[in-house]
Amino acid sequence: MKGDKRVVIVICDSLRADLIGPAHTPFLVELAERGTAFAAHRSVFPSTTRASSASIATGCLPARHGLYGNTQALDEGDGLVCRNVGAPDFRDRMRRATGRTLRVPTLAERLRRHGEDAIVCSNVSPGAAYFQDPDGYGWMYHVAGSYAPGLKPIDDPASASLKKGIAGDNAMTDRFCAEIVEERAPALALMWLSEPDYTGHHSPLGSPQHLEAITAADANVRRVFETVRRLDPSGENILFITGSDHGMETISEAVDITELLVATGIKAAADSHDVVVAPNGTAATIYFADSARNKIAATADFLARENWAGGVFAGERLAQIGLPTDTSLQVAVTMAADDRVNPHGVRGYCPIVADANDTESKLGFGQHGGLGVNEQHPFLIAANGGFTARKETRPTSLIDIAPSVLRHMHMDHDDMDGHELPLSA
Ligand SMILES: [Zn+2]
């Protein structure tokens, strides 16, 4: 690259800050002592990987970037339909329905304006990967399809064979360290691990399998940091950031909000286009056709009376949780989390919103999406690039990462929702 200032980011999907400790994440404990550990770091709403990915990429809340969760209702001409943002074709659907993908530039786009490269390697869903750079300003490596700048499809056998889980993450890390960080040395190199999210969704939090996935993620962060340290022994040039996008809660029960809205008469039928529920794990967003806007108050009142609902936001109140107030999304609900402890000693249970497209029972396993204390407790550590060794207790958010990346590269970043992470106390 032209400048000597670079940034390397590693995301450990779903790793809760309180699960970091010497027994299972020895490297993250060590790194937190070398760099700045952000103790009051928060996710966005919904605390889903895809909305979080767009917030990390843009430095903006969902209200401004326009991606409202892991599922989102779109009107592609036949009325509102809930779509899976994770599907490889979602960004094309979004472009057809709204004329664009994200409504604000990503880091990849901003770097391209300066003639710099961003390279993303991701082992999570296509949607979460592609919303790092949906319009293809940089390089994207993913099992569902890899792209060169200009969204030019490239044949990339190393990505095409990746599977979610520890082995896939390990293989991606090998390639990321050797080829991306060391050889190609782009201005921004970002790697998104599938663990411990993948195992957390399929086993109890704190179980031996989940702890093994956490330890594997820790080891992969160590390998990337050691590569960075070898390339930049002074620590002045390559800013290293590692963190997670959200945490998890243990699932206590599933609630079918669509079915309940039909039963109360608010929604015409399970597949009707008037009132459309977008399940987002431990939260839901609810969209209203123009002809059904008279149902907004009744929907919010119905949800507020249910004991499984933790918080209901409608109309102007959506702004309080970083959602827009001027779209068909008019009601959001976060489910009622509680602080019971699971059989493996991990705190926090929460109901999930049933999803007709994902009916496999995950009771007792991890999930996220809402405003629960634990799902809203991702970790964040910044090392090198002027970050001093200390614990920062002032609140920070996913949206503060992008402005900090651009500050390090001496590029403008005053038009984002987020703020620079403080370099010193
Ligand atoms: Zn995630």
PDB file of N, CA, C and O in Angstrom, residues 31-32 34-38 225 239-242 380-390 404 421-423:
ATOM      1  N   LEU A  31      -3.509 -10.106  25.669  1.00  0.00           N
ATOM      2  CA  LEU A  31      -3.660  -8.946  24.780  1.00  0.00           C
ATOM      3  C   LEU A  31      -4.342  -7.781  25.500  1.00  0.00           C
ATOM      4  O   LEU A  31      -3.990  -6.616  25.294  1.00  0.00           O
ATOM      5  N   ALA A  32      -5.308  -8.108  26.370  1.00  0.00           N
ATOM      6  CA  ALA A  32      -6.023  -7.065  27.109  1.00  0.00           C
ATOM      7  C   ALA A  32      -5.071  -6.318  28.040  1.00  0.00           C
ATOM      8  O   ALA A  32      -5.321  -5.165  28.399  1.00  0.00           O
ATOM      9  N   ARG A  34      -1.755  -5.888  27.225  1.00  0.00           N
ATOM     10  CA  ARG A  34      -0.852  -5.118  26.342  1.00  0.00           C
ATOM     11  C   ARG A  34      -1.521  -3.887  25.765  1.00  0.00           C
ATOM     12  O   ARG A  34      -0.866  -2.885  25.498  1.00  0.00           O
ATOM     13  N   GLY A  35      -2.825  -4.017  25.457  1.00  0.00           N
ATOM     14  CA  GLY A  35      -3.532  -2.951  24.756  1.00  0.00           C
ATOM     15  C   GLY A  35      -4.662  -2.392  25.595  1.00  0.00           C
ATOM     16  O   GLY A  35      -4.679  -2.534  26.818  1.00  0.00           O
ATOM     17  N   THR A  36      -5.626  -1.769  24.912  1.00  0.00           N
ATOM     18  CA  THR A  36      -6.761  -1.195  25.618  1.00  0.00           C
ATOM     19  C   THR A  36      -7.942  -2.152  25.527  1.00  0.00           C
ATOM     20  O   THR A  36      -8.360  -2.539  24.434  1.00  0.00           O
ATOM     21  N   ALA A  37      -8.453  -2.542  26.691  1.00  0.00           N
ATOM     22  CA  ALA A  37      -9.636  -3.410  26.754  1.00  0.00           C
ATOM     23  C   ALA A  37     -10.842  -2.530  27.055  1.00  0.00           C
ATOM     24  O   ALA A  37     -10.843  -1.786  28.041  1.00  0.00           O
ATOM     25  N   PHE A  38     -11.841  -2.597  26.192  1.00  0.00           N
ATOM     26  CA  PHE A  38     -13.026  -1.756  26.341  1.00  0.00           C
ATOM     27  C   PHE A  38     -14.084  -2.538  27.108  1.00  0.00           C
ATOM     28  O   PHE A  38     -14.738  -3.423  26.561  1.00  0.00           O
ATOM     29  N   PHE A 225      -2.200 -11.943  15.560  1.00  0.00           N
ATOM     30  CA  PHE A 225      -1.444 -10.891  16.252  1.00  0.00           C
ATOM     31  C   PHE A 225       0.056 -11.149  16.160  1.00  0.00           C
ATOM     32  O   PHE A 225       0.848 -10.211  15.998  1.00  0.00           O
ATOM     33  N   LEU A 239      -2.347  -1.082  13.313  1.00  0.00           N
ATOM     34  CA  LEU A 239      -3.332  -1.114  14.404  1.00  0.00           C
ATOM     35  C   LEU A 239      -4.020  -2.475  14.375  1.00  0.00           C
ATOM     36  O   LEU A 239      -4.479  -2.924  13.324  1.00  0.00           O
ATOM     37  N   PHE A 240      -4.088  -3.124  15.540  1.00  0.00           N
ATOM     38  CA  PHE A 240      -4.723  -4.438  15.642  1.00  0.00           C
ATOM     39  C   PHE A 240      -5.956  -4.324  16.532  1.00  0.00           C
ATOM     40  O   PHE A 240      -5.868  -3.860  17.671  1.00  0.00           O
ATOM     41  N   ILE A 241      -7.101  -4.726  15.979  1.00  0.00           N
ATOM     42  CA  ILE A 241      -8.356  -4.680  16.740  1.00  0.00           C
ATOM     43  C   ILE A 241      -8.963  -6.070  16.723  1.00  0.00           C
ATOM     44  O   ILE A 241      -9.064  -6.707  15.668  1.00  0.00           O
ATOM     45  N   THR A 242      -9.367  -6.551  17.898  1.00  0.00           N
ATOM     46  CA  THR A 242     -10.126  -7.809  17.932  1.00  0.00           C
ATOM     47  C   THR A 242     -11.332  -7.620  18.837  1.00  0.00           C
ATOM     48  O   THR A 242     -11.281  -6.868  19.818  1.00  0.00           O
ATOM     49  N   LEU A 380     -14.024  -6.073  23.157  1.00  0.00           N
ATOM     50  CA  LEU A 380     -13.244  -5.278  22.199  1.00  0.00           C
ATOM     51  C   LEU A 380     -11.893  -4.966  22.816  1.00  0.00           C
ATOM     52  O   LEU A 380     -11.819  -4.502  23.958  1.00  0.00           O
ATOM     53  N   ILE A 381     -10.831  -5.269  22.076  1.00  0.00           N
ATOM     54  CA  ILE A 381      -9.468  -4.931  22.504  1.00  0.00           C
ATOM     55  C   ILE A 381      -8.754  -4.283  21.318  1.00  0.00           C
ATOM     56  O   ILE A 381      -8.827  -4.794  20.190  1.00  0.00           O
ATOM     57  N   ALA A 382      -8.078  -3.166  21.558  1.00  0.00           N
ATOM     58  CA  ALA A 382      -7.267  -2.519  20.518  1.00  0.00           C
ATOM     59  C   ALA A 382      -5.829  -2.489  20.996  1.00  0.00           C
ATOM     60  O   ALA A 382      -5.556  -2.116  22.148  1.00  0.00           O
ATOM     61  N   ALA A 383      -4.914  -2.907  20.126  1.00  0.00           N
ATOM     62  CA  ALA A 383      -3.496  -2.910  20.495  1.00  0.00           C
ATOM     63  C   ALA A 383      -2.690  -2.256  19.371  1.00  0.00           C
ATOM     64  O   ALA A 383      -3.099  -2.283  18.204  1.00  0.00           O
ATOM     65  N   ASN A 384      -1.564  -1.700  19.712  1.00  0.00           N
ATOM     66  CA  ASN A 384      -0.696  -0.982  18.754  1.00  0.00           C
ATOM     67  C   ASN A 384      -1.386   0.306  18.289  1.00  0.00           C
ATOM     68  O   ASN A 384      -2.475   0.636  18.753  1.00  0.00           O
ATOM     69  N   GLY A 385      -0.763   0.986  17.348  1.00  0.00           N
ATOM     70  CA  GLY A 385      -1.381   2.178  16.773  1.00  0.00           C
ATOM     71  C   GLY A 385      -1.688   3.262  17.792  1.00  0.00           C
ATOM     72  O   GLY A 385      -2.620   4.040  17.595  1.00  0.00           O
ATOM     73  N   GLY A 386      -0.955   3.304  18.888  1.00  0.00           N
ATOM     74  CA  GLY A 386      -1.141   4.367  19.877  1.00  0.00           C
ATOM     75  C   GLY A 386      -2.060   4.013  21.027  1.00  0.00           C
ATOM     76  O   GLY A 386      -2.225   4.813  21.954  1.00  0.00           O
ATOM     77  N   PHE A 387      -2.679   2.829  20.988  1.00  0.00           N
ATOM     78  CA  PHE A 387      -3.534   2.434  22.116  1.00  0.00           C
ATOM     79  C   PHE A 387      -2.653   2.008  23.290  1.00  0.00           C
ATOM     80  O   PHE A 387      -1.779   1.157  23.142  1.00  0.00           O
ATOM     81  N   THR A 388      -2.898   2.609  24.437  1.00  0.00           N
ATOM     82  CA  THR A 388      -2.077   2.341  25.617  1.00  0.00           C
ATOM     83  C   THR A 388      -2.621   1.137  26.395  1.00  0.00           C
ATOM     84  O   THR A 388      -3.758   0.734  26.203  1.00  0.00           O
ATOM     85  N   ALA A 389      -1.790   0.578  27.246  1.00  0.00           N
ATOM     86  CA  ALA A 389      -2.185  -0.584  28.047  1.00  0.00           C
ATOM     87  C   ALA A 389      -3.053  -0.123  29.211  1.00  0.00           C
ATOM     88  O   ALA A 389      -2.578   0.486  30.161  1.00  0.00           O
ATOM     89  N   ARG A 390      -4.356  -0.373  29.102  1.00  0.00           N
ATOM     90  CA  ARG A 390      -5.263   0.055  30.162  1.00  0.00           C
ATOM     91  C   ARG A 390      -6.650  -0.522  29.911  1.00  0.00           C
ATOM     92  O   ARG A 390      -6.936  -1.049  28.843  1.00  0.00           O
ATOM     93  N   SER A 404     -12.277   4.744  14.164  1.00  0.00           N
ATOM     94  CA  SER A 404     -10.929   4.540  14.713  1.00  0.00           C
ATOM     95  C   SER A 404      -9.979   4.004  13.646  1.00  0.00           C
ATOM     96  O   SER A 404      -8.791   4.339  13.633  1.00  0.00           O
ATOM     97  N   LEU A 421     -12.452   5.584  19.164  1.00  0.00           N
ATOM     98  CA  LEU A 421     -12.155   4.953  20.461  1.00  0.00           C
ATOM     99  C   LEU A 421     -11.037   5.765  21.115  1.00  0.00           C
ATOM    100  O   LEU A 421     -10.052   6.109  20.465  1.00  0.00           O
ATOM    101  N   PRO A 422     -11.187   6.074  22.408  1.00  0.00           N
ATOM    102  CA  PRO A 422     -10.151   6.890  23.059  1.00  0.00           C
ATOM    103  C   PRO A 422      -8.811   6.143  23.143  1.00  0.00           C
ATOM    104  O   PRO A 422      -8.766   4.988  23.535  1.00  0.00           O
ATOM    105  N   LEU A 423      -7.735   6.851  22.738  1.00  0.00           N
ATOM    106  CA  LEU A 423      -6.405   6.244  22.753  1.00  0.00           C
ATOM    107  C   LEU A 423      -5.825   6.184  24.159  1.00  0.00           C
ATOM    108  O   LEU A 423      -4.990   5.346  24.457  1.00  0.00           O
TER     109      LEU A 423
END
